[in-house]
Amino acid sequence: MNEHDADAAEELADRVRTGDLRLYELEDHADADTAAAARRRLVEEHSGADLSTTAEYALDAEQASESAIENMIGAAQIPMGVAGPVTIDGGAYDGETYLPLATTEGALLASVNRGLSVIDDSGGAAARITKRGMTRAPVFRVSGIAEGQALADWTRDNVEKLRAAAESTTSHGKLMDVTPYVVADNVYLRFRYDTADAMGMNMATIATQAAADVVEAETDASLVALSGNMCTDKKPAAINAVEGRGRSVTAEVKIPREMVEKTLKTSPEAISEVNTRKNLLGSAKAASLGFNAQAANVVAAMYLATGQDAAQVVEGSNAIVSMEAREDGLYAAISMASIEVGTVGGGTKLPTQAEGLDVLGIRGGGDPAGSNADALAECVAVGALAGELSLLSALASRHLSSAHEQLGR
Amino acid sequence: MNEHDADAAEELADRVRTGDLRLYELEDHADADTAAAARRRLVEEHSGADLSTTAEYALDAEQASESAIENMIGAAQIPMGVAGPVTIDGGAYDGETYLPLATTEGALLASVNRGLSVIDDSGGAAARITKRGMTRAPVFRVSGIAEGQALADWTRDNVEKLRAAAESTTSHGKLMDVTPYVVADNVYLRFRYDTADAMGMNMATIATQAAADVVEAETDASLVALSGNMCTDKKPAAINAVEGRGRSVTAEVKIPREMVEKTLKTSPEAISEVNTRKNLLGSAKAASLGFNAQAANVVAAMYLATGQDAAQVVEGSNAIVSMEAREDGLYAAISMASIEVGTVGGGTKLPTQAEGLDVLGIRGGGDPAGSNADALAECVAVGALAGELSLLSALASRHLSSAHEQLGR
Amino acid sequence: MNEHDADAAEELADRVRTGDLRLYELEDHADADTAAAARRRLVEEHSGADLSTTAEYALDAEQASESAIENMIGAAQIPMGVAGPVTIDGGAYDGETYLPLATTEGALLASVNRGLSVIDDSGGAAARITKRGMTRAPVFRVSGIAEGQALADWTRDNVEKLRAAAESTTSHGKLMDVTPYVVADNVYLRFRYDTADAMGMNMATIATQAAADVVEAETDASLVALSGNMCTDKKPAAINAVEGRGRSVTAEVKIPREMVEKTLKTSPEAISEVNTRKNLLGSAKAASLGFNAQAANVVAAMYLATGQDAAQVVEGSNAIVSMEAREDGLYAAISMASIEVGTVGGGTKLPTQAEGLDVLGIRGGGDPAGSNADALAECVAVGALAGELSLLSALASRHLSSAHEQLGR
Amino acid sequence: MNEHDADAAEELADRVRTGDLRLYELEDHADADTAAAARRRLVEEHSGADLSTTAEYALDAEQASESAIENMIGAAQIPMGVAGPVTIDGGAYDGETYLPLATTEGALLASVNRGLSVIDDSGGAAARITKRGMTRAPVFRVSGIAEGQALADWTRDNVEKLRAAAESTTSHGKLMDVTPYVVADNVYLRFRYDTADAMGMNMATIATQAAADVVEAETDASLVALSGNMCTDKKPAAINAVEGRGRSVTAEVKIPREMVEKTLKTSPEAISEVNTRKNLLGSAKAASLGFNAQAANVVAAMYLATGQDAAQVVEGSNAIVSMEAREDGLYAAISMASIEVGTVGGGTKLPTQAEGLDVLGIRGGGDPAGSNADALAECVAVGALAGELSLLSALASRHLSSAHEQLGR
């Protein structure tokens, strides 16, 4: 920051100190970089912190302040790496790619890398999207259960009207269906949209507001909240694990027995046993919605590297792992119920995140529409599959030797 | 990158191209910056991406490569801002502070900021840790249920022996208790540790390995996996929501009725109603472990800003919100069951994340030990409370006007 | 039992003692009463028990042995009583009725009776069915995810073909929809049927077998199990709590403030507070699918009294209670997601159970078809609502006095 | 009913008709049989039902009216049968026994019988109790989180005082521990008791009331409800599935490969596969707390036959099944987290139910105390294991042939 800019920041900071401006008003009185600089001064004064590294951001502060953050002071930097390459035979993704991951957890990339290497040596992973749809579920208050039942019926009969309203707000979004749920004098309408290559939360919210206006106009129901928590966004809810949200995606690989033995130093049977005792029975006993070892690690790291919403790691962890020992080797699969990703909008516009998507070659709108976001979900699933394979085979390998030692006693 | 460095990177990249080196071996043959540069070249070639912004990192590549990431290519940059200040009357945190948040979701900081402002005007928030303990739950295979029952009994009788082994591996960690769970011929032992100011996953894992060695040495049980998924780490499991993991923390505030009406433009009754219909009944119907509106947003943003593990946002979202209308105003509280945070180790050592902790004034080990991590959990809870207040009161305010319009028809 | 019959029983028992017959073959060699008598002798000998009361059954052993039980020795007798009368304004039930309940838990009927009395004095309860459909979800094994995705698509495209097969097996059942779920190389198809006045599990199973045959004939999928546990029958599964099974039914009542105060000795506000702290927040913290106080008590007692399947009490307890304090009194409602009941078939044919249905006036097929089972679900919901009202108001009343005492200290 | 009794009943009924008496007051004015007869008349008049079979009860109406039911009109009769015999090598039960089951679901006993037969031929089942304790969890209201934290601490420090109060109310119950949970301004204290041979809900409730009085006397907390739903009684709550309630019990059997092939017409591998695809993966996808095929069927039938609380079938279904194919055969186990049973008190005093317990030879208090209830839980687990084995092997057998047919196409 040069002297002139520093002066401008100091001046701006002073207007906050004197009560002339509020901290969030600075962008109205200066460019975004100066506003961030002024804020850093104020926060540094208040806390005694030195924010000089936070200041070294390589993003467009103007753009970030407009769409990604308020009260900006700079950027947090998360180490980014790559794992792979791996060949993916997906419904949308077809080819060989590195996977970008951003994390602060040592050993994660090494683990994923090992897994991808085995997958690739086995001919690559297959992946498919089995369900699609971003949801928003407003809650309406009705006068009682008779009106509630009537609203549920009305909704089923007026999907076209709701669709017209919802789709009037968007050029990309398509309303797929609306499902009513009644609890006491509340009716929750779960709207599900095809949001193409956008993660789609904003699109779904705006469209649902328009549809909710129709409901309020044509019935006696009163909108309590545009999200009634049956969407469910960013909460560990069974509805997402069961019905899916965003993309439901499965990735799978068949690993020849010889490779399991030589490369992974274990057997299909041992890996399957660990999966059963840990991922299935252990998760069952913990009353978990996640039947996996570390899917969230991969989800978080790939979300951060590609500009996804970090809070949606929550439902990204709704994943079930299957490891089946067969005569000719290991069948390994992970089914992720609610991978909510996009390749346009939101954090994908930030420069390092855009580069992350470019590593995968799927930045921006896909052709056909939605295929890039499909492809991203498939890549995440393959990465998560690699993480499972790597971790479970390491455990199986240790367990095998441990068991041998036990027997030797 | 100067010409000399570029040459070194190119040379290194070439050794990968020719098969002389593997992508993950580069740090053995060059400094970390050069290794990252070489990798970028290779990934750029492979993908066609331009990774020039990813290259503009402001962190110590050597340090990052040693403890936070492998196969590094640079850094992802997440916009960081502040909300507040807010006064916190915590069991560990006492004073006024800004909260650092890193996010790509527009409007989040504005929302938290509004909430904190109301909290601060009400005299600040109280916060308390109500339970502590990082857990690791290995799964052992036994010969059958009789041996399983015997192992459960043995464990209860030999806690001191297990403690000695576990604590021999750490100068900070203390074993609090061990709980056995039996499923068929599997015994899961859930070890719970006081890990002071560290998030503690690594500490708990190493200590538990030592304890597991004792179990294997002294009984016929065989260790299948050091984590049997009853820990439960990074999965949406009820065991964490019920029993807690890391810190269980509650934050609360009492907002005078007048302030609810004038500032939030609504009433305590309306906010309470929205909370009931959305956060309680809606979440109940969705079979959710999260009874809140957007706790994960705040958890994710504060975790990213302070070097926490982004994948642990999963269990960070196990939060229950209570909003009670009282004669004199609104009682608002959020109880978060499993906030897994630390102020030493892991991502807290990275420069921008260290600065994030410095904004809160709680980087490094606390005095007494554990008080800084306690304080961080309290700050997260206050931030999450602000997010709830802001969102629910906005909904209540709109619902009130909508209801009025309805009545006017 | 006269001497002749006793001799016949002894002779039959002897053939088992000598190994000539198996215990379950007796009905092939004697009438059902004699077979039961013979079995009692053998069991008495083996255990030393005296089964003379078990022998005093008042049901048709022939009929019971054909459709309700094998290896019959007699009958268990559960005390039966009535609560009410109460006026129900239902979608299917309209009028005043006693509710029959069979239980061994003292105080239950008294509690329900108190609740019904208040409901009746408030003008009765309203009740509505908000969703219908008995489900069966076979699991198919496919060769991999590509085939899995194809099967899901095939299913969506071939509902008519599946319907034809399914409905060919039944004169009453109608296939409503089929929803595919994919997990690894498994595809679960959740068939949902309108089964009219039958609970419908058998009907759904037989119809689904026919549809599964079509799937196997026309695709490469292989049926693993006719129930793949996503139905979900008799397990506490979120899918039923969210999506419903059998009937989703809500009952509600508005109780004038004066009546709450005079009869229930408490206030709407106090009842609402207890509901929030116990049924909502307490259940949330317990990670429960049931947000109620004692719905299962009423479900179990009414199921036993009317010939329903006692094991389906499990999902009958998926109920959410709402208690809202309003200016003019209390709004109380219970929403039960999965009440699986019938008025034809199964245990409804047994004499005491048939009489239980006659108390309600809804034995046999309804007009229109399904209306009797709808009515039964409404009656169950009203009974459960009464149980909640009674228990919560008692707690609220005690809490009020306790709170007063506290204040008085 | 003779003429004199009929007259007395008519007279009593008339006093209700004229408003002189309420329906529930009849036992104050006549013996229990006459009261029931009078009620039947009134209900018959009201409904048009003929309650003559309900009237043919073989239980002591006086006793039933005092402890098991109010407003009695007679009894519901559920067909009762036996399965077995089977040899059980339990921690408490040791020997060969028939299992009594009461049900209206045809084919259930046949299924359990087949399973028991295979178990017995394999040398019998082992069973063990792995955890014990009946729980009651009152909810207290506190002034805020600071007081909440203090109450949690106070509780941990005053267990002895709470124990003294709790145990003063009972000669059999022992307080095992108290666990505090804090949600906003609510503190839930989960009391866990050893209730010996009683199911113990009443004992725990009374003891907890005494302890709660101490809490109210010595702290500022105010009791809201003696059950705050974290007990959790009769609701499908994860806390019971994870932590257990009543008895946690596992039963297991090893079936030689030859027997699987000859008797069950399938293979250990095929049974294990069905268990994985149905009970584990299917239940996981349904977000279930029950990972079994039909445990609730057996739980319900044995509970009805032995006088247990039918509503507790709900948590009785929290069961996880493991089926492991081994070289020498099949290892099969079921782990049931929350089997709440007793051999004294409640419905066990009714005559047919007492006879059911006599079939098992464990009526009344055990020696040592608690051993009879332990034994009953073990018997239930063995019955449930038999049900799983029978059903899963039937599915596996059909799947095997179906798979063969598929291959033949």
Coordinates of C-alpha atoms in Angstrom, one line a residue, chain C residues 60-197:
Chain C
D60 CA -62.0 -69.3 17.4
A61 CA -58.9 -71.3 17.6
E62 CA -59.4 -72.6 14.0
Q63 CA -59.6 -69.2 12.6
A64 CA -56.7 -67.9 14.7
S65 CA -54.5 -70.8 13.7
E66 CA -55.2 -70.2 10.1
S67 CA -54.4 -66.5 9.9
A68 CA -53.0 -65.0 13.1
I69 CA -50.7 -67.5 14.8
E70 CA -48.9 -70.8 14.6
N71 CA -48.1 -73.1 17.5
M72 CA -51.0 -71.7 19.4
I73 CA -51.4 -72.5 23.0
G74 CA -54.2 -70.1 23.9
A75 CA -54.5 -66.3 24.3
A76 CA -53.0 -63.5 26.3
Q77 CA -55.6 -61.3 27.9
I78 CA -55.0 -57.6 28.1
P79 CA -57.4 -55.4 30.1
M80 CA -59.6 -53.3 27.9
G81 CA -61.4 -50.1 28.8
V82 CA -62.9 -47.1 27.2
A83 CA -62.3 -43.4 27.4
G84 CA -64.6 -40.6 26.3
P85 CA -67.0 -40.0 24.8
V86 CA -65.6 -37.4 22.6
T87 CA -66.9 -35.6 19.5
I88 CA -64.7 -35.8 16.5
D89 CA -65.0 -33.6 13.5
G90 CA -62.9 -35.5 11.1
G91 CA -62.5 -35.8 7.4
A92 CA -63.8 -39.3 7.7
Y93 CA -65.1 -39.6 11.2
D94 CA -67.9 -37.4 12.2
G95 CA -69.7 -37.9 15.5
E96 CA -69.3 -38.8 19.1
T97 CA -67.6 -41.9 20.2
Y98 CA -65.9 -43.8 23.0
L99 CA -62.3 -44.8 22.4
P100 CA -61.4 -48.4 23.2
L101 CA -58.0 -49.0 24.7
A102 CA -56.3 -52.2 25.9
T103 CA -53.3 -51.8 28.2
T104 CA -51.6 -53.0 31.3
E105 CA -50.4 -49.5 32.3
G106 CA -52.3 -48.1 35.2
A107 CA -53.4 -44.4 34.9
L108 CA -53.3 -44.4 31.1
L109 CA -57.0 -44.5 30.5
A110 CA -57.6 -42.0 33.3
S111 CA -55.2 -39.6 31.6
V112 CA -56.7 -40.0 28.2
N113 CA -60.2 -39.7 29.7
R114 CA -59.4 -36.4 31.3
G115 CA -58.0 -35.1 28.0
L116 CA -61.0 -36.2 26.0
S117 CA -63.3 -34.6 28.5
V118 CA -61.6 -31.2 28.1
I119 CA -61.6 -31.7 24.3
D120 CA -65.3 -32.6 24.3
D121 CA -66.1 -29.6 26.5
S122 CA -64.3 -27.4 24.0
G123 CA -66.5 -28.6 21.2
G124 CA -64.6 -31.6 20.2
A125 CA -61.5 -32.2 18.1
A126 CA -60.9 -31.8 14.4
A127 CA -58.9 -34.4 12.5
R128 CA -57.6 -34.8 9.0
I129 CA -55.6 -37.3 7.0
T130 CA -52.9 -35.3 5.2
K131 CA -51.2 -38.1 3.4
R132 CA -51.9 -41.8 2.6
G133 CA -50.0 -44.8 1.3
M134 CA -48.6 -48.1 2.4
T135 CA -45.1 -48.7 1.2
R136 CA -42.9 -51.6 0.3
A137 CA -39.4 -51.1 -1.0
P138 CA -37.6 -54.0 -2.5
V139 CA -33.8 -53.8 -3.0
F140 CA -32.3 -54.9 -6.3
R141 CA -28.7 -55.6 -7.0
V142 CA -27.3 -54.1 -10.2
S143 CA -24.0 -54.6 -11.9
G144 CA -22.8 -51.1 -11.1
I145 CA -23.8 -47.5 -10.9
A146 CA -24.4 -47.0 -14.6
E147 CA -27.0 -49.8 -14.5
G148 CA -28.3 -48.4 -11.3
Q149 CA -28.9 -45.0 -12.8
A150 CA -30.5 -46.7 -15.8
L151 CA -32.8 -48.7 -13.6
A152 CA -33.9 -45.6 -11.8
D153 CA -34.7 -44.0 -15.1
W154 CA -36.4 -47.2 -16.4
T155 CA -38.6 -47.2 -13.3
R156 CA -39.7 -43.6 -13.8
D157 CA -40.5 -44.4 -17.4
N158 CA -42.4 -47.7 -16.7
V159 CA -44.7 -46.9 -13.8
E160 CA -47.7 -47.9 -15.9
K161 CA -46.2 -51.3 -16.5
L162 CA -45.4 -51.8 -12.9
R163 CA -48.8 -50.6 -11.9
A164 CA -50.4 -53.2 -14.2
A165 CA -48.5 -56.0 -12.6
A166 CA -48.9 -54.8 -9.1
E167 CA -52.7 -54.1 -9.4
S168 CA -53.3 -57.5 -11.1
T169 CA -52.8 -59.1 -7.7
T170 CA -55.4 -57.1 -5.8
S171 CA -58.9 -55.8 -6.2
H172 CA -58.5 -53.0 -3.6
G173 CA -55.0 -51.8 -3.9
K174 CA -53.9 -48.9 -6.2
L175 CA -50.3 -48.1 -6.9
M176 CA -49.8 -44.4 -6.2
D177 CA -46.1 -44.0 -7.1
V178 CA -42.7 -45.6 -7.1
T179 CA -39.6 -43.7 -5.9
P180 CA -36.1 -45.0 -6.7
Y181 CA -33.1 -44.6 -4.4
V182 CA -29.6 -45.6 -5.4
V183 CA -26.9 -46.7 -2.9
A184 CA -23.8 -48.1 -4.5
D185 CA -24.9 -51.1 -6.7
N186 CA -28.3 -51.3 -4.9
V187 CA -31.5 -49.8 -6.2
Y188 CA -34.4 -49.4 -3.7
L189 CA -37.8 -48.9 -5.3
R190 CA -40.3 -47.5 -2.8
F191 CA -43.8 -48.6 -4.0
R192 CA -46.6 -46.6 -2.4
Y193 CA -50.2 -48.0 -2.5
D194 CA -53.6 -46.9 -1.6
T195 CA -54.8 -50.0 0.3
A196 CA -58.3 -48.8 1.1
D197 CA -59.5 -50.0 4.5

